[in-house]
Each structure stands twice: as structure tokens, then as C-alpha cells.
mmCIF file of C-alpha atoms and ligand atoms in Angstrom:
data_model
loop_
_atom_site.group_PDB
_atom_site.id
_atom_site.type_symbol
_atom_site.label_atom_id
_atom_site.label_comp_id
_atom_site.label_asym_id
_atom_site.label_seq_id
_atom_site.Cartn_x
_atom_site.Cartn_y
_atom_site.Cartn_z
ATOM 1 C CA UNK A 262 6.003 -17.236 12.502
ATOM 2 C CA UNK A 263 8.249 -14.203 12.596
ATOM 3 C CA UNK A 264 10.353 -11.824 10.578
ATOM 4 C CA UNK A 265 13.548 -13.824 11.104
ATOM 5 C CA UNK A 266 12.155 -16.596 8.908
ATOM 6 C CA UNK A 267 12.135 -14.287 5.908
ATOM 7 C CA UNK A 268 14.494 -14.660 3.029
ATOM 8 C CA UNK A 269 12.386 -12.790 0.499
ATOM 9 C CA UNK A 270 11.944 -9.077 -0.108
ATOM 10 C CA UNK A 271 8.788 -7.203 0.792
ATOM 11 C CA UNK A 272 7.963 -4.273 -1.504
ATOM 12 C CA UNK A 273 4.934 -2.016 -1.111
ATOM 13 C CA UNK A 274 3.244 0.478 -3.459
ATOM 14 C CA UNK A 275 1.619 3.482 -1.834
ATOM 15 C CA UNK A 276 -0.102 6.758 -2.592
ATOM 16 C CA UNK A 277 -3.540 8.333 -2.822
ATOM 17 C CA UNK A 278 -6.340 6.785 -4.868
ATOM 18 C CA UNK A 279 -5.725 7.231 -8.578
ATOM 19 C CA UNK A 280 -1.960 7.830 -8.249
ATOM 20 C CA UNK A 281 -1.223 4.684 -10.268
ATOM 21 C CA UNK A 282 -0.355 2.055 -7.632
ATOM 22 C CA UNK A 283 -2.197 -0.793 -9.321
ATOM 23 C CA UNK A 284 -0.809 0.079 -12.757
ATOM 24 C CA UNK A 285 2.743 0.271 -11.398
ATOM 25 C CA UNK A 286 2.412 -2.923 -9.352
ATOM 26 C CA UNK A 287 1.343 -4.698 -12.547
ATOM 27 C CA UNK A 288 4.317 -3.288 -14.507
ATOM 28 C CA UNK A 289 6.763 -4.202 -11.744
ATOM 29 C CA UNK A 290 5.300 -7.719 -11.773
ATOM 30 C CA UNK A 291 5.768 -7.926 -15.544
ATOM 31 C CA UNK A 292 9.387 -6.886 -15.123
ATOM 32 C CA UNK A 293 10.113 -9.459 -12.408
ATOM 33 C CA UNK A 294 8.407 -12.091 -14.550
ATOM 34 C CA UNK A 295 10.668 -11.183 -17.490
ATOM 35 C CA UNK A 296 13.748 -11.556 -15.249
ATOM 36 C CA UNK A 297 12.606 -14.979 -13.999
ATOM 37 C CA UNK A 298 12.286 -13.758 -10.421
ATOM 38 C CA UNK A 299 9.970 -15.685 -8.098
ATOM 39 C CA UNK A 300 7.360 -13.265 -6.783
ATOM 40 C CA UNK A 301 3.763 -12.836 -5.730
ATOM 41 C CA UNK A 302 1.567 -9.813 -6.366
ATOM 42 C CA UNK A 303 -1.036 -9.024 -3.768
ATOM 43 C CA UNK A 304 -3.093 -6.177 -2.348
ATOM 44 C CA UNK A 305 -4.095 -4.730 0.978
ATOM 45 C CA UNK A 306 -6.928 -4.870 1.837
ATOM 46 C CA UNK A 307 -8.306 -7.929 0.060
ATOM 47 C CA UNK A 308 -5.281 -10.186 -0.433
ATOM 48 C CA UNK A 309 -7.049 -13.261 0.983
ATOM 49 C CA UNK A 310 -10.551 -14.776 0.772
ATOM 50 C CA UNK A 311 -11.437 -13.365 4.193
ATOM 51 C CA UNK A 312 -9.767 -10.086 3.245
ATOM 52 C CA UNK A 313 -11.934 -9.799 0.124
ATOM 53 C CA UNK A 314 -15.020 -9.778 2.324
ATOM 54 C CA UNK A 315 -13.465 -7.143 4.586
ATOM 55 C CA UNK A 316 -12.438 -5.081 1.535
ATOM 56 C CA UNK A 317 -16.010 -5.194 0.278
ATOM 57 C CA UNK A 318 -17.216 -3.663 3.556
ATOM 58 C CA UNK A 319 -14.456 -1.048 3.606
ATOM 59 C CA UNK A 320 -15.006 0.165 0.061
ATOM 60 C CA UNK A 321 -18.769 -0.151 -0.324
ATOM 61 C CA UNK A 322 -20.506 0.012 3.060
ATOM 62 C CA UNK A 323 -23.086 2.752 2.788
ATOM 63 C CA UNK A 324 -23.576 3.638 6.461
ATOM 64 C CA UNK A 325 -21.173 5.481 8.738
ATOM 65 C CA UNK A 326 -18.042 3.548 9.738
ATOM 66 C CA UNK A 327 -16.435 4.894 12.918
ATOM 67 C CA UNK A 328 -12.724 5.694 12.430
ATOM 68 C CA UNK A 329 -11.736 3.047 14.993
ATOM 69 C CA UNK A 330 -13.934 0.412 13.339
ATOM 70 C CA UNK A 331 -12.346 1.271 10.022
ATOM 71 C CA UNK A 332 -8.867 0.950 11.502
ATOM 72 C CA UNK A 333 -9.611 -2.444 13.017
ATOM 73 C CA UNK A 334 -11.200 -3.716 9.812
ATOM 74 C CA UNK A 335 -7.967 -2.851 7.974
ATOM 75 C CA UNK A 336 -5.926 -4.484 10.714
ATOM 76 C CA UNK A 337 -8.103 -7.620 10.692
ATOM 77 C CA UNK A 338 -7.512 -7.862 6.958
ATOM 78 C CA UNK A 339 -3.790 -7.361 7.453
ATOM 79 C CA UNK A 340 -3.461 -9.997 10.173
ATOM 80 C CA UNK A 341 -4.972 -12.571 7.841
ATOM 81 C CA UNK A 342 -2.965 -11.364 4.846
ATOM 82 C CA UNK A 343 0.397 -11.393 6.619
ATOM 83 C CA UNK A 344 -0.096 -14.796 8.221
ATOM 84 C CA UNK A 345 -1.779 -16.565 5.301
ATOM 85 C CA UNK A 346 0.083 -15.095 2.365
ATOM 86 C CA UNK A 347 2.901 -12.601 2.882
ATOM 87 C CA UNK A 348 5.065 -14.330 5.501
ATOM 88 C CA UNK A 349 4.833 -17.750 3.824
ATOM 89 C CA UNK A 350 5.914 -16.216 0.501
ATOM 90 C CA UNK A 351 8.808 -14.366 2.138
ATOM 91 C CA UNK A 352 9.921 -17.487 3.959
ATOM 92 C CA UNK A 353 10.055 -19.242 0.567
ATOM 93 C CA UNK A 354 12.412 -16.508 -0.599
ATOM 94 C CA UNK A 355 9.913 -14.799 -2.895
ATOM 95 C CA UNK A 356 9.629 -11.127 -3.676
ATOM 96 C CA UNK A 357 6.257 -9.832 -2.460
ATOM 97 C CA UNK A 358 4.719 -6.905 -4.364
ATOM 98 C CA UNK A 359 1.911 -5.451 -2.299
ATOM 99 C CA UNK A 360 -0.517 -2.726 -3.397
ATOM 100 C CA UNK A 361 -0.828 -0.689 -0.131
ATOM 101 C CA UNK A 362 0.254 -1.696 3.377
ATOM 102 C CA UNK A 363 1.024 -0.013 6.707
ATOM 103 C CA UNK A 364 1.908 3.428 5.310
ATOM 104 C CA UNK A 365 -1.618 3.710 3.903
ATOM 105 C CA UNK A 366 -3.040 2.965 7.344
ATOM 106 C CA UNK A 367 -0.913 5.680 8.923
ATOM 107 C CA UNK A 368 -1.612 8.188 6.130
ATOM 108 C CA UNK A 369 -5.391 7.604 6.021
ATOM 109 C CA UNK A 370 -6.320 6.628 9.576
ATOM 110 C CA UNK A 371 -3.567 8.672 11.238
ATOM 111 C CA UNK A 372 -2.795 11.802 9.229
ATOM 112 C CA UNK A 373 -6.223 12.190 7.614
ATOM 113 C CA UNK A 374 -8.704 10.730 10.150
ATOM 114 C CA UNK A 375 -6.691 11.948 13.124
ATOM 115 C CA UNK A 376 -6.108 8.677 15.008
ATOM 116 C CA UNK A 377 -2.875 8.366 16.980
ATOM 117 C CA UNK A 378 -0.075 7.457 14.560
ATOM 118 C CA UNK A 379 2.118 5.689 17.102
ATOM 119 C CA UNK A 380 -0.834 3.611 18.286
ATOM 120 C CA UNK A 381 -1.532 2.583 14.710
ATOM 121 C CA UNK A 382 2.087 1.546 14.258
ATOM 122 C CA UNK A 383 2.025 -0.430 17.507
ATOM 123 C CA UNK A 384 -1.236 -2.187 16.572
ATOM 124 C CA UNK A 385 0.108 -2.885 13.115
ATOM 125 C CA UNK A 386 3.204 -4.408 14.598
ATOM 126 C CA UNK A 387 1.044 -6.776 16.664
ATOM 127 C CA UNK A 388 -1.180 -7.944 13.810
ATOM 128 C CA UNK A 389 1.691 -8.150 11.307
ATOM 129 C CA UNK A 390 4.182 -9.969 13.545
ATOM 130 C CA UNK A 391 6.382 -6.879 13.277
ATOM 131 C CA UNK A 392 6.603 -7.170 9.505
ATOM 132 C CA UNK A 393 7.593 -3.903 7.818
ATOM 133 C CA UNK A 394 8.350 -3.462 4.107
ATOM 134 C CA UNK A 395 11.956 -3.588 2.892
ATOM 135 C CA UNK A 396 11.183 -1.067 0.158
ATOM 136 C CA UNK A 397 8.219 1.229 -0.420
ATOM 137 C CA UNK A 398 7.275 3.362 -3.408
ATOM 138 C CA UNK A 399 5.101 6.407 -2.774
ATOM 139 C CA UNK A 400 3.535 7.636 -6.008
ATOM 140 C CA UNK A 401 3.123 11.334 -5.421
ATOM 141 C CA UNK A 402 0.460 13.304 -7.235
ATOM 142 C CA UNK A 403 -2.000 16.105 -6.512
ATOM 143 C CA UNK A 404 -5.497 14.977 -5.489
ATOM 144 C CA UNK A 405 -6.887 16.966 -8.425
ATOM 145 C CA UNK A 406 -4.926 15.011 -11.048
ATOM 146 C CA UNK A 407 -5.593 11.713 -9.268
ATOM 147 C CA UNK A 408 -9.305 12.500 -9.135
ATOM 148 C CA UNK A 409 -9.443 13.359 -12.829
ATOM 149 C CA UNK A 410 -7.913 9.945 -13.619
ATOM 150 C CA UNK A 411 -10.596 8.126 -11.648
ATOM 151 C CA UNK A 412 -13.497 9.758 -13.521
ATOM 152 C CA UNK A 413 -16.936 8.741 -12.282
ATOM 153 C CA UNK A 414 -15.926 5.331 -10.920
ATOM 154 C CA UNK A 415 -15.266 6.250 -7.279
ATOM 155 C CA UNK A 416 -15.765 3.972 -4.271
ATOM 156 C CA UNK A 417 -16.522 5.113 -0.697
ATOM 157 C CA UNK A 418 -12.963 6.274 0.012
ATOM 158 C CA UNK A 419 -12.237 7.682 -3.412
ATOM 159 C CA UNK A 420 -15.364 9.837 -3.055
ATOM 160 C CA UNK A 421 -13.927 11.625 0.018
ATOM 161 C CA UNK A 422 -13.309 15.321 -0.585
ATOM 162 C CA UNK A 423 -9.953 16.471 -1.915
ATOM 163 C CA UNK A 424 -9.162 18.159 1.430
ATOM 164 C CA UNK A 425 -9.033 14.648 2.886
ATOM 165 C CA UNK A 426 -6.760 13.396 0.109
ATOM 166 C CA UNK A 427 -4.511 16.411 0.574
ATOM 167 C CA UNK A 428 -3.954 15.316 4.166
ATOM 168 C CA UNK A 429 -3.325 11.750 3.027
ATOM 169 C CA UNK A 430 -0.800 12.956 0.461
ATOM 170 C CA UNK A 431 1.007 15.085 3.039
ATOM 171 C CA UNK A 432 1.010 12.089 5.360
ATOM 172 C CA UNK A 433 2.773 9.907 2.789
ATOM 173 C CA UNK A 434 5.350 12.641 2.114
ATOM 174 C CA UNK A 435 5.970 13.124 5.827
ATOM 175 C CA UNK A 436 6.462 9.379 6.313
ATOM 176 C CA UNK A 437 8.878 9.320 3.368
ATOM 177 C CA UNK A 438 10.835 12.223 4.837
ATOM 178 C CA UNK A 439 11.262 10.276 8.077
ATOM 179 C CA UNK A 440 12.385 7.045 6.428
ATOM 180 C CA UNK A 441 14.102 7.885 3.127
ATOM 181 C CA UNK A 442 16.067 4.625 3.143
ATOM 182 C CA UNK A 443 12.901 2.560 2.840
ATOM 183 C CA UNK A 444 10.435 4.933 1.197
ATOM 184 C CA UNK A 445 11.139 6.243 -2.318
ATOM 185 C CA UNK A 446 8.938 9.090 -3.551
ATOM 186 C CA UNK A 447 8.177 8.903 -7.262
ATOM 187 C CA UNK A 448 6.683 11.828 -9.209
ATOM 188 C CA UNK A 449 3.453 10.204 -10.403
ATOM 189 C CA UNK A 450 2.166 13.159 -12.392
ATOM 190 C CA UNK A 451 4.020 11.860 -15.477
ATOM 191 C CA UNK A 452 3.202 9.172 -18.028
ATOM 192 C CA UNK A 453 2.914 5.541 -16.945
ATOM 193 C CA UNK A 454 6.106 4.555 -18.819
ATOM 194 C CA UNK A 455 8.334 7.223 -17.245
ATOM 195 C CA UNK A 456 7.106 6.321 -13.754
ATOM 196 C CA UNK A 457 7.675 2.642 -14.398
ATOM 197 C CA UNK A 458 11.235 3.317 -15.575
ATOM 198 C CA UNK A 459 12.008 4.936 -12.204
ATOM 199 C CA UNK A 460 10.455 2.017 -10.326
ATOM 200 C CA UNK A 461 12.319 -0.583 -12.350
ATOM 201 C CA UNK A 462 15.608 1.235 -11.985
ATOM 202 C CA UNK A 463 15.233 1.096 -8.185
ATOM 203 C CA UNK A 464 14.159 -2.563 -8.351
ATOM 204 C CA UNK A 465 17.222 -3.392 -10.466
ATOM 205 C CA UNK A 466 19.482 -1.929 -7.811
ATOM 206 C CA UNK A 467 17.701 -3.525 -4.844
ATOM 207 C CA UNK A 468 17.213 -6.955 -6.380
ATOM 208 C CA UNK A 469 20.364 -7.019 -8.518
ATOM 209 C CA UNK A 470 18.278 -8.048 -11.516
HETATM 210 N N1 ADP B 747 0.757 7.863 -15.114
HETATM 211 C C1 ADP B 747 -0.531 7.819 -15.479
HETATM 212 N N2 ADP B 747 -1.021 8.737 -16.342
HETATM 213 C C2 ADP B 747 -2.330 8.725 -16.701
HETATM 214 N N3 ADP B 747 -3.222 7.809 -16.269
HETATM 215 C C3 ADP B 747 -2.788 6.870 -15.409
HETATM 216 C C4 ADP B 747 -1.432 6.828 -14.976
HETATM 217 N N4 ADP B 747 -1.282 5.772 -14.110
HETATM 218 C C5 ADP B 747 -2.498 5.197 -14.026
HETATM 219 N N5 ADP B 747 -3.398 5.823 -14.811
HETATM 220 C C6 ADP B 747 -4.839 5.534 -14.961
HETATM 221 O O1 ADP B 747 -5.477 6.161 -13.863
HETATM 222 C C7 ADP B 747 -6.442 5.290 -13.278
HETATM 223 C C8 ADP B 747 -6.009 4.961 -11.850
HETATM 224 O O2 ADP B 747 -4.804 4.184 -11.891
HETATM 225 P P1 ADP B 747 -4.546 2.995 -10.863
HETATM 226 O O3 ADP B 747 -3.281 2.329 -11.254
HETATM 227 O O4 ADP B 747 -5.770 2.140 -10.740
HETATM 228 O O5 ADP B 747 -4.354 3.854 -9.529
HETATM 229 P P2 ADP B 747 -4.500 3.406 -8.005
HETATM 230 O O6 ADP B 747 -4.354 1.913 -7.950
HETATM 231 O O7 ADP B 747 -3.403 4.134 -7.308
HETATM 232 O O8 ADP B 747 -5.844 3.893 -7.561
HETATM 233 C C9 ADP B 747 -6.515 4.077 -14.190
HETATM 234 O O9 ADP B 747 -7.541 4.269 -15.101
HETATM 235 C C10 ADP B 747 -5.146 4.051 -14.871
HETATM 236 O O10 ADP B 747 -5.204 3.446 -16.133
HETATM 237 MG MG1 MG B 748 -5.575 0.434 -7.168
#
């Protein structure tokens, strides 16, 4: 299984918790559906049955998780997700919409937790058979606004202090600055409809739909 088998297009949705990734992934899916485009919508972590169990640990474990353990839990999830779901869909020519992927790992585990960013990329490349997204949306928003959207329903990661999310946000912006061809930064401090219009306009261009 490798990247050369792919005929589909791999699109990822990134940004801090509460920026609107899930909402925008859903709206992008609705749009592709309306255009009759063959796609799957999935999420990282938790895109497979095994991944759901790993996601449960990552979001709700109440004890301390060492940064390296956290990284490898995400990577274990990703290995399963890429092999079981993403690569097969791409090889069938489908568009894959994925809520979070490698940029989240670099932003959270690298920029915010302080693990080596190149090492994360190298490990990711191993577990993901070298699979990188063709197109990535980063929904950019201040941690304060994102936090106010989430209200009281915060999981283990969402409950991290806003200093942490500031580092994550800067990480995403830095990654986007280094790879502007792949990563599109969208101002996510606006209404859901305006953000979705920007996303769909980029999708129209990339997918000719
Ligand atoms: N542009 C927006 N303006 C106001 N509220 C939003 C916007 N986008 C999403 N929301 C709301 O904010 C919360 C978090 O959105 P969600 O899409 O789940 O974000 P994420 O998946 O990035 O954590 C949800 O309650 C959602 O309905
Ligand atoms: Mg979400």
C-alpha cells in the first residue's frame, strides 16, 4: 500500500478546539454530496473501531499521559486509520475529508508540548505510508473566542489553558506559512456561512466542481 496507488484527493480540516472544524467538515460534505462527488468523511483520532478506543483514552483519561505516550497513541490511531480507511478510499478515487491529521500532531505535540517537530514528521511518515494531505484548511481563531464557543463541555485537551492553545494556534500559522500551497488559512472568527463560502470556493477550484 502506498501513495502511488492514490487517485483520490485527501483534504484535512485543522485548527484549535472550537474553531469550527467539525461544523465545516460537515458543510463541505454536504456540498460534495450535492455535487454528486464520491467522498468519505472521517476524523483523526477515532476514524476506525480501534481508533475510537484510542480516542476515548486520549480525550478522557484522567491520569497523567506522558507527551511521548500521547504522541504514540495518536500515531497508533493514525496507522490504523490510514491503512484501514484513508488509503483504500483514495485508491478508489474518492475525496477524503478528514477532521484533523498530521498538522494537529505537529501543532499540539510539537509546537505546544515541545516534542521535536522533525521527529514527529518522520514518525508520521512511517505510520502513514508517507501520506500527506493534498489540501488543508486551517481555521484560525483566538483561543478566547474558541473557548467561549465550547462553553462548559470541554474534554481533557479542550480544558488545557489558553496559553497552550495560543502555542497551538501559532504552530498552525507557522506550518501554513511554510506550506502555503497546501495549507489555506481561513479566518474562523466569522459566521459559519461566511467561513463555509470560503471553503467551498477553494474546493470548487481544486475539485473542478
Ligand atoms: N463560525 C462559528 N460561529 C459561531 N459558532 C460556531 C462557529 N462554528 C462552529 N460554531 C459552534 O462552536 C462549537 C464548536 O464548533 P465545532 O465545529 O465543533 O469546532 P471544532 O470541531 O473545531 O472543535 C459548536 O457548538 C458549533 O456549533
Ligand atoms: Mg470537532
